[in-house]
Short mmCIF file of C-alpha atoms and ligand atoms in Angstrom, two decimals:
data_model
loop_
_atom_site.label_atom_id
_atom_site.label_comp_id
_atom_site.label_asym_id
_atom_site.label_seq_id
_atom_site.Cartn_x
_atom_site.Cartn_y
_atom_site.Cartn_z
CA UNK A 856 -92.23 -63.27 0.94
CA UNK A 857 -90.31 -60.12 1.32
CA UNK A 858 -89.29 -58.71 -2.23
CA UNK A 859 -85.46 -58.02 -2.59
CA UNK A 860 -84.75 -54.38 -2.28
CA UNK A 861 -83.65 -52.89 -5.71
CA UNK A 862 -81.15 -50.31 -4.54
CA UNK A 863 -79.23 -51.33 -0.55
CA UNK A 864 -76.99 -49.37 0.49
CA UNK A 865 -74.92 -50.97 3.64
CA UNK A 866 -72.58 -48.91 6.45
CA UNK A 867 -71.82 -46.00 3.22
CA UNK A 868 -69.14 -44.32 4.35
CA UNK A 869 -68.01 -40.70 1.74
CA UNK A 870 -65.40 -39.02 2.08
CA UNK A 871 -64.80 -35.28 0.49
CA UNK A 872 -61.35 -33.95 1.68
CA UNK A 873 -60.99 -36.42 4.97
CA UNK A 874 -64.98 -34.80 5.85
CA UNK A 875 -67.36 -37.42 6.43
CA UNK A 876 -70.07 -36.06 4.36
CA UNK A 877 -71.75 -39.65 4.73
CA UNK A 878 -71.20 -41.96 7.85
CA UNK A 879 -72.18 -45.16 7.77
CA UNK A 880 -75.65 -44.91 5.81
CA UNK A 881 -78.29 -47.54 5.95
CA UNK A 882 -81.10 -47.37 2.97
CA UNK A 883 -82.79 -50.28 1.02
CA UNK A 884 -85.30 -49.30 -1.46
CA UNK A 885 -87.73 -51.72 -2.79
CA UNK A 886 -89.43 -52.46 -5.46
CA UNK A 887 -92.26 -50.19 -6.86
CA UNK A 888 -91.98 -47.86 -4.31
CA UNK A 889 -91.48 -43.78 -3.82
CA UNK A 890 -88.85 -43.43 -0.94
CA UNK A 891 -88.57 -39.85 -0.50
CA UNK A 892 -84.81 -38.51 1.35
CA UNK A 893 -85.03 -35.19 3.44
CA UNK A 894 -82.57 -33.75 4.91
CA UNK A 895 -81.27 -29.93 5.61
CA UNK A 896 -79.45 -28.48 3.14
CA UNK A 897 -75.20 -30.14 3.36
CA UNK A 898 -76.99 -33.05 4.74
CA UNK A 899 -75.23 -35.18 2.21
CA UNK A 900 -78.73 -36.15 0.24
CA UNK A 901 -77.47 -34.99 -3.06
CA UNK A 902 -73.97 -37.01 -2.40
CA UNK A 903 -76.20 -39.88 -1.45
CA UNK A 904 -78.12 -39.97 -4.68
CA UNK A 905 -74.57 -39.57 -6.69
CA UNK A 906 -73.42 -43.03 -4.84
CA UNK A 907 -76.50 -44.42 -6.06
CA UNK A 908 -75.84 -43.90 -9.78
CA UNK A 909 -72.04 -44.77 -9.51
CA UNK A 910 -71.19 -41.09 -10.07
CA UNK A 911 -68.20 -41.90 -7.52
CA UNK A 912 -67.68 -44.69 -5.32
CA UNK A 913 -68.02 -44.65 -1.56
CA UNK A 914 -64.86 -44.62 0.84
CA UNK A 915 -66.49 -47.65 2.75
CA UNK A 916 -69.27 -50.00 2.84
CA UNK A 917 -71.46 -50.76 -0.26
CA UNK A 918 -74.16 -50.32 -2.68
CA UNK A 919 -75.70 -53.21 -4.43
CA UNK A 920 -78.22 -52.09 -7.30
CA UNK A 921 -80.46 -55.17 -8.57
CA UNK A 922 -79.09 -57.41 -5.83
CA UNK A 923 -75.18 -57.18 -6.99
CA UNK A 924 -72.83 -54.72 -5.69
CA UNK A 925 -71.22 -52.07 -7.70
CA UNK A 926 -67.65 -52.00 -6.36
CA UNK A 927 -65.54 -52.64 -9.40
CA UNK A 928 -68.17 -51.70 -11.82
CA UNK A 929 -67.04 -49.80 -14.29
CA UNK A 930 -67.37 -49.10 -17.99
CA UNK A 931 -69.55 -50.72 -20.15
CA UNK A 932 -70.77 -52.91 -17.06
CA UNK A 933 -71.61 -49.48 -15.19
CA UNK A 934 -73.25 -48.48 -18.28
CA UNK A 935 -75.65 -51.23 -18.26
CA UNK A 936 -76.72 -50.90 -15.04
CA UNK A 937 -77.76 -46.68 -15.66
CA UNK A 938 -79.39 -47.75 -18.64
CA UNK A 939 -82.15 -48.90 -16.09
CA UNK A 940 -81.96 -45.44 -14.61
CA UNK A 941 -84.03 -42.29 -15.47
CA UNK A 942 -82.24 -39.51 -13.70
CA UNK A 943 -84.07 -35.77 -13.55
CA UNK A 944 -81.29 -33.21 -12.17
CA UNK A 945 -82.25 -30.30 -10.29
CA UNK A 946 -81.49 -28.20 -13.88
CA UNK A 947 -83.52 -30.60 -16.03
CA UNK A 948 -80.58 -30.95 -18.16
CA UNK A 949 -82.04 -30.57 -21.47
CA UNK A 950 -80.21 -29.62 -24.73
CA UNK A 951 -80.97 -25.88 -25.38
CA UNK A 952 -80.38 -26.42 -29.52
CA UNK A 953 -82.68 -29.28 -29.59
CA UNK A 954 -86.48 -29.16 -29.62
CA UNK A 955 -88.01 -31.10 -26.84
CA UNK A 956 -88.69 -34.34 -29.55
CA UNK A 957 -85.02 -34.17 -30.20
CA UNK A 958 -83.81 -34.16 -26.26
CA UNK A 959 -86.38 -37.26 -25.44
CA UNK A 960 -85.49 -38.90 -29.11
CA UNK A 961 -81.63 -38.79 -27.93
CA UNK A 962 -80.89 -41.34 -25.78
CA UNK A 963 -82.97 -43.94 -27.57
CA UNK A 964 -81.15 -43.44 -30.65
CA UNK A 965 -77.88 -43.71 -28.67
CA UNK A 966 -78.75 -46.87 -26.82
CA UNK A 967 -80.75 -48.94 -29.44
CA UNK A 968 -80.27 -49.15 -33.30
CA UNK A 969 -84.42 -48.53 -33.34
CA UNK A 970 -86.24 -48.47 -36.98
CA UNK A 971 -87.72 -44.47 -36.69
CA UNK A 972 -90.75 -45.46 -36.46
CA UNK A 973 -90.50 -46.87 -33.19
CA UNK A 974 -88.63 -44.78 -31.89
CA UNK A 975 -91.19 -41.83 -32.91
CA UNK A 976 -93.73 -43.78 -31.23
CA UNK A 977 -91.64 -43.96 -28.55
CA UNK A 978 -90.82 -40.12 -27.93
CA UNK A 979 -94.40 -39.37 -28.61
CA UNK A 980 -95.72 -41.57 -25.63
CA UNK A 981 -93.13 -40.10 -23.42
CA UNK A 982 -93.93 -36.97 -24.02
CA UNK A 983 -97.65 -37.61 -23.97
CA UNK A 984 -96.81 -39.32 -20.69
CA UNK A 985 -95.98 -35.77 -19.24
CA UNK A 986 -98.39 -33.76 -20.89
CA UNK A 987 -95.73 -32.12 -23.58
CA UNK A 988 -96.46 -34.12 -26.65
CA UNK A 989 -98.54 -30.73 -28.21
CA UNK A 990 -95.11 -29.21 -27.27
CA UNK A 991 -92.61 -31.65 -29.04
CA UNK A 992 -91.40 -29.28 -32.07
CA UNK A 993 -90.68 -26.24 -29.04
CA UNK A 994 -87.00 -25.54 -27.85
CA UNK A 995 -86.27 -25.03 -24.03
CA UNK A 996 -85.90 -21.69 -24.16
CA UNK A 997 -89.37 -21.37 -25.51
CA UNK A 998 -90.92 -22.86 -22.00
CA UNK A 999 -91.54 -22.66 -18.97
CA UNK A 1000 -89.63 -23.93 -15.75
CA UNK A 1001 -92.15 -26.24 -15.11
CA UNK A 1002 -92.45 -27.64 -18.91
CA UNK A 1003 -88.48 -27.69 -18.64
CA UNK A 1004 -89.05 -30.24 -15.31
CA UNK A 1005 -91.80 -32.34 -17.50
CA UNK A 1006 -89.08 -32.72 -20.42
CA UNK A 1007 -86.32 -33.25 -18.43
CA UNK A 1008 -88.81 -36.25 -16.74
CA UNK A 1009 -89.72 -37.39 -20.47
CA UNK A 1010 -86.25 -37.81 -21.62
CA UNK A 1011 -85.58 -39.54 -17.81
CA UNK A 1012 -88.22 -41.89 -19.31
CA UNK A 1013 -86.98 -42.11 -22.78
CA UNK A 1014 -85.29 -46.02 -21.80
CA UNK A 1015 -88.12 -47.27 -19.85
CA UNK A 1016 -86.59 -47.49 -16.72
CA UNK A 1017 -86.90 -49.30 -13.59
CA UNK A 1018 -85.94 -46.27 -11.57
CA UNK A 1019 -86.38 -42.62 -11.40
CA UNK A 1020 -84.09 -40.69 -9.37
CA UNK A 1021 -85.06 -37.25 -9.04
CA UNK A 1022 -83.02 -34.46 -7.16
CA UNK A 1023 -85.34 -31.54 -5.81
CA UNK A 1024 -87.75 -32.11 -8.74
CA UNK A 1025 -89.89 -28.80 -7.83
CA UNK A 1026 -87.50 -26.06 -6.56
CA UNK A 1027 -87.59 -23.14 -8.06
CA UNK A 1028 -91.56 -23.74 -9.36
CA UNK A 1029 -94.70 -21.75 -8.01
CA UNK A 1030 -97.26 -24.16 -5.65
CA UNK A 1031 -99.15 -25.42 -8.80
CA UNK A 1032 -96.93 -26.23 -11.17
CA UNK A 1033 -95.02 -27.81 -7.77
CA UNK A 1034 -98.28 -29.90 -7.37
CA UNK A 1035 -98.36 -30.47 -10.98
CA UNK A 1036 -95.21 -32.37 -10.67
CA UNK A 1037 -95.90 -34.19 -7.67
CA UNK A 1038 -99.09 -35.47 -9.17
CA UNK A 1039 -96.75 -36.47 -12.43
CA UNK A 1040 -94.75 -38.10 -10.07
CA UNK A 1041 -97.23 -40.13 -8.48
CA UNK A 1042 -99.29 -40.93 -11.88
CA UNK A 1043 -95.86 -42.36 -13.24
CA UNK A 1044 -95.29 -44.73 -10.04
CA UNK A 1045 -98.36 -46.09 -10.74
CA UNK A 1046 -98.61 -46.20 -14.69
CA UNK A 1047 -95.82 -47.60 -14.90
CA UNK A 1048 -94.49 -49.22 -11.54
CA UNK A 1049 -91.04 -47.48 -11.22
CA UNK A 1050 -89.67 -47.30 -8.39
CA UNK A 1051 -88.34 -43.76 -7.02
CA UNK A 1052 -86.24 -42.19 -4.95
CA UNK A 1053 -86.23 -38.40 -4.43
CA UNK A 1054 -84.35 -35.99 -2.69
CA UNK A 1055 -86.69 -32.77 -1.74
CA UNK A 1056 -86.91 -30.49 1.67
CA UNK A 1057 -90.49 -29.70 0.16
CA UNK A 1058 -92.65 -30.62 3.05
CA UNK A 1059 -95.89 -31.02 1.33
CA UNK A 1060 -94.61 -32.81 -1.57
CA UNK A 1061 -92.94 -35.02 0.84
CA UNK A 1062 -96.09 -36.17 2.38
CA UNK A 1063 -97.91 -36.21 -1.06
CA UNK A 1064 -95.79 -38.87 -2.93
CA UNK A 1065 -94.21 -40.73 -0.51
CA UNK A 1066 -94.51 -44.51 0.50
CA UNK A 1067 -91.61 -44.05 2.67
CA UNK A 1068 -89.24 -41.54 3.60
CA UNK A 1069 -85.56 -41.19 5.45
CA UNK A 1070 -84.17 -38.75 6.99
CA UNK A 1071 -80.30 -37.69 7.01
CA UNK A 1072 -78.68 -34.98 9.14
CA UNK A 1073 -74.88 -34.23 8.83
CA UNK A 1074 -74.39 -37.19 6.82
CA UNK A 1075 -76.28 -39.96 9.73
CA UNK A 1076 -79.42 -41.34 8.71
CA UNK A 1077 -81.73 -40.83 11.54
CA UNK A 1078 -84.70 -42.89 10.28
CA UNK A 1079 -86.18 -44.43 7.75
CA UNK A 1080 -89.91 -45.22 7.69
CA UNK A 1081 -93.14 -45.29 6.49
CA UNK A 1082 -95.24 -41.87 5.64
CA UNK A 1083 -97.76 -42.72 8.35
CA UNK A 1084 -95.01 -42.93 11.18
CA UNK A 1085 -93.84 -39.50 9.85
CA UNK A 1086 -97.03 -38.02 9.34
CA UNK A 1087 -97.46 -39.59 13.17
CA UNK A 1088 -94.56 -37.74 14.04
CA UNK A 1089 -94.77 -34.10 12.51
CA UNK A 1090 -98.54 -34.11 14.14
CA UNK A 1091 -97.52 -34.60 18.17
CA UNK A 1092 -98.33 -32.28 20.10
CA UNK A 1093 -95.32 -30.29 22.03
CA UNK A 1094 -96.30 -32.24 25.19
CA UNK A 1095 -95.78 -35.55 23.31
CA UNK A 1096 -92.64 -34.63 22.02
CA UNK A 1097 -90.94 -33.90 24.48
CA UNK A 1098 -90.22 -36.78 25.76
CA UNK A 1099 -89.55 -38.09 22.48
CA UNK A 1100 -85.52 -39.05 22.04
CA UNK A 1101 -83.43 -36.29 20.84
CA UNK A 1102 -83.22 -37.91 17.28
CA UNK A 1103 -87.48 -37.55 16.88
CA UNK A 1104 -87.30 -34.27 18.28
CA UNK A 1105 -84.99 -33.17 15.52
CA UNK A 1106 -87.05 -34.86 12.58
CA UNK A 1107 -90.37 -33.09 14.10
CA UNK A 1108 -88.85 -29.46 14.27
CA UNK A 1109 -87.54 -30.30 10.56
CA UNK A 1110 -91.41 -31.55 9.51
CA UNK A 1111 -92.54 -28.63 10.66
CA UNK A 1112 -90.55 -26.09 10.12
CA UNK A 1113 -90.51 -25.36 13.54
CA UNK A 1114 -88.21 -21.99 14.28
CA UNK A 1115 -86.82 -23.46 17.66
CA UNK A 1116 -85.73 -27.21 18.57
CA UNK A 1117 -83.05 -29.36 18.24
CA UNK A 1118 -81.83 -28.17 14.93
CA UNK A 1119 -81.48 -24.41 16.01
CA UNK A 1120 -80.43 -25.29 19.75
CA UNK A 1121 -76.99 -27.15 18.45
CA UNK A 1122 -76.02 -24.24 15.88
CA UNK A 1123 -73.18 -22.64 16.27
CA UNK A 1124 -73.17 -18.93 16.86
CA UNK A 1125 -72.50 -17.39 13.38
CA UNK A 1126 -69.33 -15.73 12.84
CA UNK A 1127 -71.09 -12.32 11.85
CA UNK A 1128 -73.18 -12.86 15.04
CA UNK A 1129 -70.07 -13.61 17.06
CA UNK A 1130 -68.93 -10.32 15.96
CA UNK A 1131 -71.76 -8.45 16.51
CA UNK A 1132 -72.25 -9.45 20.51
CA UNK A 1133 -68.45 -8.81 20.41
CA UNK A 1134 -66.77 -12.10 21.30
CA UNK A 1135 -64.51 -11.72 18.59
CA UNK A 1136 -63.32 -8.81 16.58
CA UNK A 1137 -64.54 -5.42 16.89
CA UNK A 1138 -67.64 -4.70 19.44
CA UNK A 1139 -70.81 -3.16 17.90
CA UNK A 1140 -69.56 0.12 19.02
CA UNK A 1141 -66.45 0.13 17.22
CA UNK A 1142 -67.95 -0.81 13.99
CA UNK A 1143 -67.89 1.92 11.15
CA UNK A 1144 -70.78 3.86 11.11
CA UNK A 1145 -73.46 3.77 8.12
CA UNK A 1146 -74.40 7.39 8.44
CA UNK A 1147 -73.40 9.38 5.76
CA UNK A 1148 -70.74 12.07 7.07
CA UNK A 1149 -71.55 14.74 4.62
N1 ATP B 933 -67.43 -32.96 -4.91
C1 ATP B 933 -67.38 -32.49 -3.67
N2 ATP B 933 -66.19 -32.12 -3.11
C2 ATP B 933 -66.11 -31.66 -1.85
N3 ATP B 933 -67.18 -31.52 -1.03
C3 ATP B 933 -68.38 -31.88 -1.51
C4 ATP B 933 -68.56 -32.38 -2.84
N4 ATP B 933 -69.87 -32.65 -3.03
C5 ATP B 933 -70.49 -32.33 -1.88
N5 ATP B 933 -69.61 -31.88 -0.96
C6 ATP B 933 -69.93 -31.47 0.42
O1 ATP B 933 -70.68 -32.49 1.02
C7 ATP B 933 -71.71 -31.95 1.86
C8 ATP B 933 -73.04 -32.53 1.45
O2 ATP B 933 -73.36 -32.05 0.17
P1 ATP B 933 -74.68 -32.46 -0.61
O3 ATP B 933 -74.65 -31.77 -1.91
O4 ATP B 933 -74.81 -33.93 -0.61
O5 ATP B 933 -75.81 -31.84 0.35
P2 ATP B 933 -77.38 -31.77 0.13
O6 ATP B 933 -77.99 -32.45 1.30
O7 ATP B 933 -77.74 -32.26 -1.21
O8 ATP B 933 -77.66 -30.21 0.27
P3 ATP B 933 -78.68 -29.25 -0.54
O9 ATP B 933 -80.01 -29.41 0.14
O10 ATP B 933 -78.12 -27.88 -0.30
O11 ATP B 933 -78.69 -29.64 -1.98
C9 ATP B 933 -71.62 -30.45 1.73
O12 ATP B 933 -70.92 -29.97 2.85
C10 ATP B 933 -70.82 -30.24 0.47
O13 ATP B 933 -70.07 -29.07 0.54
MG1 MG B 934 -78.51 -31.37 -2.95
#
């Protein structure tokens, strides 16, 4: 029997100023697993992950969280329902006057009336959990960016939740302390069978913790599949891929970074370009000059 997905979202249609930013998106996640969204950057993967929490609501179609939609769900209802979420924002989000106990010790103490001695026991595992717990009594300023990612993932655990949601969880870190996280990321799926969903254009941390991944360009998604069909994909060789549909073609050159292909062939000339070779505005020629006159 096929387990019912956890998160579905069906035909999502979002809307920002009468822009499509999301048309018509297809994604079920199930249970227990890492589904990793890519996507270039204005893709709409960020405004994808917001529909999934119930930041906003989309324009059309729907998303059903535990097997029940969230149109109308609002409140206290809503409330419930991201109670089961651990969410880690690009920033980390952690309280700069609280020591790291404090930030992970937070939501617990808003969310459950907790004697203190659980709920001690239960910041000190999460921290533990991401390697912080010799850290507990620092503040964020005292850390680094990569401790700042590990807290912001402790207090993401702090309710025990049955998803993580994570939005670019290693930009802005060095290779390591990007594999670091990764591995964290992967340990936690494991230890403690969450499911996931993140949103990263890290190619190697793509392939590392995902079971499968989906694709989106200008708001469509192209595919969703398993890692082995991408991995499949990003290793054809050129005279494979060309035949491939346009769609594959597109994925491929985004896999692999690849500085011609689909994605560069359909971009419009820049307007600073379009100057330049002179279709509009002034020609090269007539531009002021940059030597100095005296
Ligand atoms: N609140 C908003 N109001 C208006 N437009 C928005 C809003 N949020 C997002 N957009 C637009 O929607 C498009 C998709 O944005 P989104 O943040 O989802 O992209 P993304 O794929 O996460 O990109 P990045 O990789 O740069 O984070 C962009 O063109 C953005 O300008
Ligand atoms: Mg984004």
């Amino acid at each position: 029997m096929v387990a019912e997905p956890v998160i579905s979202c069906a035909n999502v249609v979002k809307r920002f100023d009468g822009r499509a930013v999301l048309s018509g998106v297809n994604l079920d996640v199930f249970p227990g697993e890492t589904m990793v969204i890519m996507g270039g950057s204005g893709s709409g993967k960020s405004t994808l992950l917001r529909l999934i929490i119930g930041s906003f609501a989309p324009d059309e179609g729907e998303v059903r969280l535990f097997g029940s939609s969230t149109r109308g769900l609002r409140g206290d209802a809503l409330d419930e329902v991201r109670k089961r979420f651990g969410i880690l924002f690009q920033s980390g989000a952690l309280f700069n006057s609280m020591t790291l106990y404090e930030n992970v010790a937070l939501p617990i103490r808003e969310h459950f009336d907790l004697d203190p001695h659980i709920i001690d026991i239960q910041v000190k595992i999460k921290l533990e959990l991401v390697g912080l717990l010799e850290h507990a009594d620092k503040y964020p300023a005292q850390i680094s960016g990569g401790m700042k990612k590990r807290a912001g993932l402790a207090r993401a655990l702090a309710l025990d939740p049955r998803i993580l949601f994570y939005d670019e969880p290693s930009a802005g870190l060095d290779p390591v302390t990007s594999a670091q996280i990764d591995h964290l990321i992967v340990d936690l799926s494991k230890k403690l069978g969450v499911t996931s969903v993140v949103v990263t254009h890290e190619m190697d941390s793509a392939f590392t913790i995902a079971d499968r991944m989906a694709m989106l360009d200008k708001g469509r998604m192209l595919k969703v599949e398993t890692r082995e069909w991408y991995d499949r994909l990003r290793k054809a060789p050129d005279a494979d891929a060309a035949a491939l549909p346009e769609d594959q073609r597109l994925i491929r050159q985004f896999l692999r970074g690849d500085p011609e292909g689909p994605i560069t062939d359909r971009k419009d000339l820049g307007l600073l370009q379009r100057t330049l070779l002179g279709e509009t505005g002034p020609t090269v020629a007539s531009m002021p000059s940059l030597t100095p006159t005296r």
